[in-house]
Coordinates of C-alpha atoms in Angstrom, one line a residue:
M1 CA 0.0 0.0 0.0
S2 CA 2.8 2.3 0.8
D3 CA 4.5 1.6 -2.6
T4 CA 1.3 2.4 -4.5
H5 CA 0.9 5.7 -2.6
A6 CA 4.5 6.6 -3.3
Q7 CA 4.1 6.0 -7.0
S8 CA 0.9 8.2 -7.1
V9 CA 2.7 11.3 -5.7
Q10 CA 4.0 13.6 -8.6
F11 CA 7.4 15.1 -8.4
V12 CA 7.5 18.8 -7.6
R13 CA 10.7 20.8 -8.3
G14 CA 11.8 22.6 -5.3
T15 CA 14.5 24.9 -6.9
M16 CA 15.0 26.1 -10.5
I17 CA 18.1 24.9 -12.5
P18 CA 20.3 28.0 -13.1
E19 CA 20.5 29.3 -16.6
Q20 CA 23.5 28.2 -18.6
D21 CA 25.1 29.6 -21.7
P22 CA 24.5 27.8 -25.0
P23 CA 27.4 25.8 -26.4
I24 CA 30.0 28.0 -28.1
T25 CA 29.2 26.4 -31.5
E26 CA 25.5 27.5 -31.1
K27 CA 26.0 31.2 -30.6
G28 CA 27.7 34.2 -32.1
A29 CA 30.1 34.3 -35.0
L30 CA 30.9 30.6 -34.8
K31 CA 27.3 29.6 -35.3
W32 CA 26.9 32.0 -38.2
M33 CA 30.0 30.7 -39.9
R34 CA 29.0 27.1 -39.4
E35 CA 25.5 27.7 -40.8
N36 CA 26.4 30.0 -43.7
L37 CA 30.0 29.3 -44.7
F38 CA 30.8 25.7 -43.7
S39 CA 27.4 24.0 -43.6
S40 CA 28.6 21.3 -46.0
W41 CA 31.9 20.2 -47.6
L42 CA 31.0 21.9 -50.9
N43 CA 30.2 25.2 -49.1
A44 CA 33.5 24.9 -47.2
I45 CA 35.5 24.5 -50.4
L46 CA 33.7 27.4 -52.0
T47 CA 34.3 29.5 -48.9
V48 CA 38.0 28.8 -49.0
L49 CA 38.2 29.5 -52.7
S50 CA 36.3 32.8 -52.3
L51 CA 38.5 34.0 -49.5
Y52 CA 41.6 33.3 -51.7
V53 CA 40.1 35.2 -54.6
I54 CA 39.3 38.1 -52.3
Y55 CA 42.8 38.1 -50.8
W56 CA 44.4 38.0 -54.3
V57 CA 42.2 40.9 -55.5
L58 CA 42.9 43.1 -52.4
A59 CA 46.6 42.2 -52.5
H60 CA 46.8 43.8 -56.0
I61 CA 44.4 46.7 -55.5
L62 CA 45.1 48.0 -52.0
P63 CA 48.8 48.8 -52.6
W64 CA 47.8 50.7 -55.7
T65 CA 45.0 52.5 -54.0
V66 CA 46.3 53.2 -50.4
G67 CA 49.8 54.0 -51.5
G68 CA 48.5 56.6 -54.0
I69 CA 50.0 60.1 -54.4
W70 CA 47.8 63.0 -53.6
D71 CA 50.1 66.0 -53.9
A72 CA 51.4 66.5 -57.5
E73 CA 50.8 68.9 -60.4
S74 CA 51.0 66.4 -63.2
L75 CA 51.2 62.7 -64.0
S76 CA 54.9 62.9 -64.7
Q77 CA 55.5 64.5 -61.3
C78 CA 53.5 61.6 -59.7
R79 CA 55.9 59.2 -61.3
D80 CA 58.9 61.1 -60.1
I81 CA 57.6 61.1 -56.6
R82 CA 56.9 57.3 -56.9
D83 CA 60.4 56.6 -58.1
A84 CA 62.0 58.8 -55.5
S85 CA 60.1 56.9 -52.8
G86 CA 61.7 53.6 -53.9
I87 CA 58.3 52.1 -54.8
D88 CA 58.8 49.4 -57.5
Y89 CA 55.1 49.0 -58.5
N90 CA 52.4 51.3 -59.9
V91 CA 50.5 53.5 -57.5
A92 CA 47.4 55.6 -58.1
C93 CA 47.9 59.3 -58.9
W94 CA 45.0 60.7 -56.9
A95 CA 46.6 64.2 -57.4
V96 CA 44.4 64.5 -60.5
I97 CA 41.4 64.5 -58.2
T98 CA 42.8 67.1 -55.8
D99 CA 43.8 69.3 -58.8
R100 CA 40.6 69.0 -60.8
W101 CA 37.8 68.1 -58.4
H102 CA 36.1 71.4 -58.9
Q103 CA 35.8 70.8 -62.7
L104 CA 34.4 67.3 -62.1
L105 CA 31.8 68.7 -59.8
F106 CA 31.0 72.1 -61.3
G107 CA 32.3 72.1 -64.8
F108 CA 33.3 75.6 -66.0
Y109 CA 31.0 77.4 -63.6
P110 CA 32.8 80.5 -62.2
S111 CA 34.6 79.5 -59.0
E112 CA 33.6 82.6 -57.2
L113 CA 29.9 81.6 -57.7
Y114 CA 30.1 78.1 -56.4
W115 CA 27.9 79.1 -53.5
R116 CA 25.0 79.4 -55.9
P117 CA 24.8 75.7 -57.0
I118 CA 25.6 74.6 -53.5
L119 CA 22.7 76.8 -52.1
A120 CA 20.5 75.5 -54.9
L121 CA 21.3 71.9 -53.8
I122 CA 20.5 72.7 -50.2
I123 CA 17.2 74.2 -51.2
F124 CA 16.4 71.2 -53.2
G125 CA 17.2 68.9 -50.3
A126 CA 14.9 71.0 -48.0
A127 CA 12.2 70.8 -50.8
I128 CA 12.3 67.1 -51.3
A129 CA 12.5 66.2 -47.6
P130 CA 8.8 66.7 -46.8
I131 CA 7.8 64.7 -49.9
L132 CA 10.1 61.7 -49.0
F133 CA 9.4 61.7 -45.2
E134 CA 5.9 62.4 -44.1
T135 CA 6.9 63.0 -40.5
L136 CA 8.3 66.4 -41.4
P137 CA 6.0 69.4 -41.0
R138 CA 3.7 70.0 -43.9
K139 CA 4.5 73.7 -43.9
M140 CA 7.8 72.8 -45.5
L141 CA 5.8 72.1 -48.7
I142 CA 5.9 75.8 -49.3
V143 CA 9.6 75.3 -49.9
S144 CA 8.9 72.4 -52.2
I145 CA 6.7 74.7 -54.3
A146 CA 9.1 77.6 -54.5
A147 CA 12.3 75.5 -54.9
P148 CA 12.2 74.9 -58.6
F149 CA 12.0 78.6 -59.5
L150 CA 14.4 79.6 -56.8
A151 CA 17.0 77.0 -57.9
Y152 CA 16.6 78.0 -61.5
W153 CA 17.3 81.6 -60.6
L154 CA 20.3 80.7 -58.5
L155 CA 21.9 78.4 -61.2
W156 CA 21.3 80.5 -64.3
G157 CA 21.0 83.9 -62.7
G158 CA 19.5 86.9 -64.5
S159 CA 16.3 88.7 -63.6
V160 CA 14.3 87.4 -60.7
W161 CA 11.1 88.3 -62.5
G162 CA 11.5 85.6 -65.1
P163 CA 11.0 82.7 -62.8
I164 CA 8.2 84.6 -61.0
A165 CA 6.4 85.1 -64.3
V166 CA 6.8 81.4 -65.1
A167 CA 5.5 80.5 -61.6
F168 CA 2.4 82.7 -62.3
G169 CA 1.5 80.3 -65.1
F170 CA 1.3 77.4 -62.7
G171 CA -0.9 79.6 -60.5
I172 CA -3.2 80.0 -63.5
G173 CA -3.4 76.3 -64.0
W174 CA -4.2 75.7 -60.3
A175 CA -6.9 78.3 -60.3
I176 CA -8.6 76.7 -63.4
V177 CA -8.5 73.2 -61.8
T178 CA -9.8 74.6 -58.5
Y179 CA -12.6 76.9 -59.6
G180 CA -13.2 75.8 -63.2
E181 CA -14.6 72.3 -62.6
S182 CA -18.1 73.6 -62.0
L183 CA -18.1 75.4 -65.4
L184 CA -16.0 73.2 -67.6
G185 CA -16.4 69.8 -65.9
A186 CA -13.5 67.7 -64.6
L187 CA -12.0 66.8 -68.0
G188 CA -12.5 70.4 -69.3
A189 CA -10.8 71.9 -66.2
I190 CA -7.8 69.6 -66.7
I191 CA -7.5 70.4 -70.4
G192 CA -7.8 74.1 -69.6
A193 CA -5.3 73.9 -66.8
I194 CA -2.8 72.5 -69.4
V195 CA -3.6 74.6 -72.5
V196 CA -4.0 78.1 -70.8
P197 CA -0.6 78.0 -68.9
V198 CA 1.2 76.8 -72.1
L199 CA -0.2 79.6 -74.1
Y200 CA 0.7 82.1 -71.3
W201 CA 4.3 80.8 -71.2
L202 CA 4.7 81.0 -75.0
F203 CA 3.3 84.5 -75.5
L204 CA 3.0 86.4 -72.2
A205 CA 5.5 85.1 -69.7
G206 CA 8.5 86.8 -71.5
P207 CA 6.9 90.2 -71.9
V208 CA 5.5 90.2 -68.3
G209 CA 9.0 89.3 -66.9
A210 CA 10.7 92.0 -69.0
A211 CA 8.1 94.6 -68.0
L212 CA 8.6 93.8 -64.3
Q213 CA 12.4 93.9 -64.7
A214 CA 12.1 97.3 -66.4
T215 CA 10.0 98.6 -63.5
L216 CA 11.9 97.1 -60.6
P217 CA 15.3 95.6 -61.7
I218 CA 16.3 92.8 -59.4
G219 CA 18.8 90.1 -60.5
I220 CA 22.2 88.4 -60.2
A221 CA 25.0 87.7 -62.7
Q222 CA 23.7 85.5 -65.5
I223 CA 25.5 82.2 -66.3
G224 CA 25.2 80.4 -69.7
S225 CA 24.4 76.8 -70.0
N226 CA 27.7 76.2 -71.8
Q227 CA 29.5 76.8 -68.4
F228 CA 27.6 74.0 -66.7
G229 CA 29.3 70.6 -66.5
G230 CA 30.4 67.7 -64.3
F231 CA 28.1 66.3 -61.7
M232 CA 26.2 69.5 -61.4
L233 CA 25.0 69.0 -65.0
A234 CA 24.2 65.3 -64.4
I235 CA 22.2 66.2 -61.2
I236 CA 20.3 69.0 -62.9
I237 CA 19.3 66.8 -65.9
G238 CA 18.6 63.7 -63.8
V239 CA 16.6 65.5 -61.0
S240 CA 14.6 67.5 -63.5
A241 CA 13.7 64.5 -65.6
I242 CA 12.9 62.4 -62.5
V243 CA 10.6 65.1 -61.0
L244 CA 8.8 65.8 -64.3
S245 CA 8.6 62.3 -65.7
L246 CA 6.7 60.7 -62.7
P247 CA 3.4 62.8 -63.1
L248 CA 3.7 62.6 -66.9
G249 CA 4.2 58.8 -66.8
I250 CA 1.1 58.4 -64.5
L251 CA -1.0 60.4 -66.9
L252 CA 0.2 58.3 -69.8
A253 CA -0.6 55.1 -67.9
L254 CA -4.1 56.3 -67.2
G255 CA -4.4 57.4 -70.8
R256 CA -3.4 54.0 -72.1
Q257 CA -6.1 52.4 -70.0
S258 CA -8.7 55.0 -70.9
D259 CA -11.9 54.1 -72.8
L260 CA -11.7 57.3 -74.9
F261 CA -10.4 56.2 -78.3
I262 CA -8.2 59.3 -79.1
I263 CA -6.6 59.5 -75.7
N264 CA -5.9 55.8 -75.6
K265 CA -4.4 55.6 -79.0
C266 CA -2.3 58.8 -78.6
S267 CA -0.9 57.4 -75.3
V268 CA -0.1 54.0 -76.9
I269 CA 1.6 55.6 -79.9
F270 CA 3.7 57.9 -77.7
I271 CA 4.8 55.2 -75.3
E272 CA 5.6 52.7 -78.0
V273 CA 7.5 55.1 -80.2
I274 CA 9.5 56.6 -77.4
R275 CA 10.4 53.2 -75.9
G276 CA 11.2 51.7 -79.3
V277 CA 14.1 54.1 -80.0
P278 CA 17.3 54.3 -78.0
L279 CA 17.9 57.4 -75.8
I280 CA 21.0 58.4 -77.7
V281 CA 18.9 58.8 -80.9
W282 CA 16.4 61.1 -79.0
L283 CA 19.4 63.1 -77.7
F284 CA 20.7 63.6 -81.2
T285 CA 17.1 64.6 -82.2
A286 CA 17.0 67.2 -79.4
S287 CA 20.4 68.5 -80.4
L288 CA 20.1 68.6 -84.2
L289 CA 16.5 68.3 -85.4
L290 CA 14.3 69.9 -82.7
N291 CA 15.0 73.4 -83.9
Y292 CA 13.7 72.5 -87.4
F293 CA 10.2 71.9 -86.0
L294 CA 10.1 75.2 -84.1
P295 CA 9.2 78.7 -85.4
P296 CA 12.3 80.7 -86.6
E297 CA 12.1 83.1 -83.8
V298 CA 11.9 80.4 -81.1
S299 CA 15.3 79.0 -79.9
F300 CA 15.6 76.5 -77.0
D301 CA 18.7 76.2 -75.0
L302 CA 20.5 72.8 -75.7
M303 CA 20.3 71.9 -72.0
L304 CA 16.6 72.6 -71.9
R305 CA 16.1 70.5 -75.0
V306 CA 18.0 67.6 -73.4
I307 CA 15.9 67.9 -70.2
I308 CA 12.7 67.8 -72.3
M309 CA 13.8 64.8 -74.3
V310 CA 15.1 62.8 -71.3
T311 CA 11.8 63.6 -69.5
L312 CA 9.7 62.3 -72.3
F313 CA 11.9 59.2 -72.6
A314 CA 11.7 58.4 -68.9
S315 CA 7.9 59.1 -68.8
A316 CA 7.3 56.4 -71.3
Y317 CA 9.0 53.8 -69.1
I318 CA 7.3 55.1 -66.0
A319 CA 4.0 54.8 -67.8
E320 CA 4.5 51.1 -68.4
V321 CA 5.7 50.5 -64.8
V322 CA 2.6 52.3 -63.4
R323 CA 0.3 50.4 -65.9
G324 CA 1.7 47.2 -64.4
G325 CA 0.7 48.4 -61.0
L326 CA -2.8 49.3 -62.2
A327 CA -3.2 45.9 -63.8
A328 CA -2.1 44.1 -60.6
L329 CA -5.0 45.5 -58.6
P330 CA -8.1 43.3 -58.4
R331 CA -11.3 44.4 -60.0
G332 CA -12.9 44.7 -56.7
Q333 CA -11.0 47.9 -55.9
Y334 CA -12.6 49.6 -58.9
E335 CA -16.0 48.3 -58.0
G336 CA -15.5 49.4 -54.4
A337 CA -14.8 52.9 -55.6
D338 CA -17.9 52.9 -57.8
S339 CA -20.0 51.6 -54.9
L340 CA -18.9 54.7 -52.8
G341 CA -20.2 57.0 -55.5
L342 CA -16.7 58.4 -56.4
D343 CA -16.1 59.8 -59.9
Y344 CA -13.1 58.7 -62.0
W345 CA -10.6 61.2 -60.7
Q346 CA -11.7 60.8 -57.1
A347 CA -11.4 57.0 -57.4
M348 CA -7.9 57.3 -58.9
R349 CA -6.7 59.8 -56.4
L350 CA -8.1 58.2 -53.3
I351 CA -8.2 54.4 -54.0
I352 CA -6.6 53.2 -57.2
L353 CA -3.4 55.2 -57.7
P354 CA -2.1 54.9 -54.1
Q355 CA -2.2 51.1 -54.3
A356 CA -0.8 51.0 -57.8
L357 CA 2.1 53.3 -57.0
K358 CA 2.8 51.2 -53.9
I359 CA 3.1 48.1 -56.0
S360 CA 5.2 49.9 -58.6
I361 CA 7.8 51.4 -56.2
P362 CA 10.7 48.9 -57.2
G363 CA 10.1 49.5 -60.9
I364 CA 9.8 53.2 -60.6
V365 CA 13.0 53.6 -58.6
S366 CA 14.9 51.2 -60.9
T367 CA 13.8 53.5 -63.8
F368 CA 15.0 56.5 -61.9
I369 CA 18.4 54.9 -61.2
G370 CA 18.8 54.0 -64.9
L371 CA 17.8 57.4 -65.9
F372 CA 20.3 59.1 -63.7
K373 CA 23.1 56.9 -65.0
D374 CA 22.0 57.5 -68.6
T375 CA 22.7 61.2 -68.2
T376 CA 26.3 60.3 -69.1
L377 CA 25.0 59.9 -72.7
V378 CA 24.9 63.7 -73.1
V379 CA 28.6 63.6 -73.7
F380 CA 27.8 62.5 -77.3
I381 CA 26.0 65.8 -78.1
G382 CA 28.7 68.1 -76.7
L383 CA 27.6 68.6 -73.1
L384 CA 30.5 68.1 -70.6
D385 CA 29.1 65.7 -68.0
P386 CA 31.6 63.9 -65.7
I387 CA 32.7 61.6 -68.5
G388 CA 33.1 64.4 -70.9
L389 CA 35.1 66.4 -68.4
S390 CA 37.4 63.4 -67.7
Q391 CA 38.2 63.4 -71.4
A392 CA 38.9 67.1 -71.3
I393 CA 41.2 66.7 -68.3
R394 CA 43.1 63.8 -70.0
A395 CA 43.5 66.1 -73.1
D396 CA 45.7 68.4 -70.9
S397 CA 49.3 67.6 -71.4
A398 CA 49.8 67.6 -67.6
W399 CA 47.4 64.6 -67.1
N400 CA 47.6 62.9 -70.5
G401 CA 47.6 59.1 -69.9
I402 CA 45.7 59.0 -66.7
Y403 CA 42.5 56.9 -66.7
W404 CA 41.6 54.7 -63.7
E405 CA 41.7 57.4 -61.1
L406 CA 39.2 59.6 -62.8
F407 CA 36.8 56.8 -63.7
I408 CA 37.0 55.4 -60.1
F409 CA 36.1 58.8 -58.7
I410 CA 33.2 59.3 -61.2
G411 CA 31.9 55.7 -60.5
L412 CA 32.1 56.2 -56.8
C413 CA 30.0 59.4 -57.0
F414 CA 27.4 57.8 -59.2
F415 CA 27.3 54.8 -56.8
I416 CA 26.6 57.1 -53.9
F417 CA 23.6 58.7 -55.6
C418 CA 22.2 55.5 -57.0
F419 CA 22.7 53.5 -53.8
S420 CA 20.9 56.3 -51.8
M421 CA 17.9 56.0 -54.1
S422 CA 17.9 52.2 -53.8
Q423 CA 18.1 52.3 -50.0
Y424 CA 15.3 54.8 -49.8
S425 CA 13.2 52.6 -52.1
Q426 CA 13.7 49.6 -49.8
W427 CA 12.9 51.7 -46.7
L428 CA 9.7 52.9 -48.3
E429 CA 8.7 49.4 -49.3
R430 CA 9.2 48.2 -45.7
K431 CA 7.3 51.3 -44.4
L432 CA 4.3 50.6 -46.7
N433 CA 4.5 46.9 -46.1
T434 CA 4.8 46.2 -49.8
G435 CA 5.5 42.6 -50.8
H436 CA 4.2 39.3 -49.5
R437 CA 4.7 38.3 -45.9

């Protein structure tokens, strides 16, 4: 009886076993290496081979890079310094960067006016910040509205009334959209908001700006587009095309899905024609042929023509990316908008486009990155982008024969810009919970 009673009593722990550290192979770096680098014999062999390749590459690159010369006035002087130091292998002549960095960044912009593009870049950063990060005060959007006109005035100079007269045209378009819908309808207000400002810019903006300048002359030294170059040129063309191509691409995507025959076919023809021809051909068109289709008294600056053509080219690709996002939405989203009694533009603005753009974020950012890198193609039409300036620097007898140092610096700068866009894209995707869980 006592044995049966003893067996029926459950064991109750009186004290807890103290915590112990996991085995050394199950934590920290050793665990990560075992799971990722040496999880099998094949992975172990590949790891060893990879480490050897990395060592071989670094053993040849690091001495050339780290042991480079930064203080010299020519390539021949770099070689003399290297020989005097007793170095028996080639080293980088980084002195070309310290000697010509200002040209690579600003082109032939007057050095005493470098503060103007720097200030324009700061203003652009302040303008784009509330658009990229919603936690910032919405009052900063005032800077976003004024930044394009202020940046243009700082970069090119001249009368302050010119950008103000151009900005007034956007005010006219906003007024037509806001107050003209009751008289013209939604579609009529949109068409009027496009046509009326364009006519104003073509025929009235110039005289209005000139009259205001004659009445109250305010301005700064004017700089021609032929003095722009380097990364400043690439940033101006790239940023302008990115900012302008996104809304134009969205409109083209909506037009391609429109039930209106003319709008649909015009959008399809535009997208297919633009996408079917390489960008370099369109740049030559902007450089050589565009003036033939303009009135004799109208002359567009080459840089402006390039911005227009690059914008149109990018908008065609953005349109297809956005159209893919629209096609990915289930039909129920459109039916839900109809059940709420929303008209076409309200449904697109409040329900359809936010979801489509969220889906299209990777494609849109990839297009922007490719567009920014393609700005180097303007070298073929005579604009001195960083690649064009590197050729001009190497044409100087002092730096004739230098290659890798310039290209490495240019590639590093492009990588910083493109990597920043890529990281922001990934952060935005995580923030909006895009993708499948």
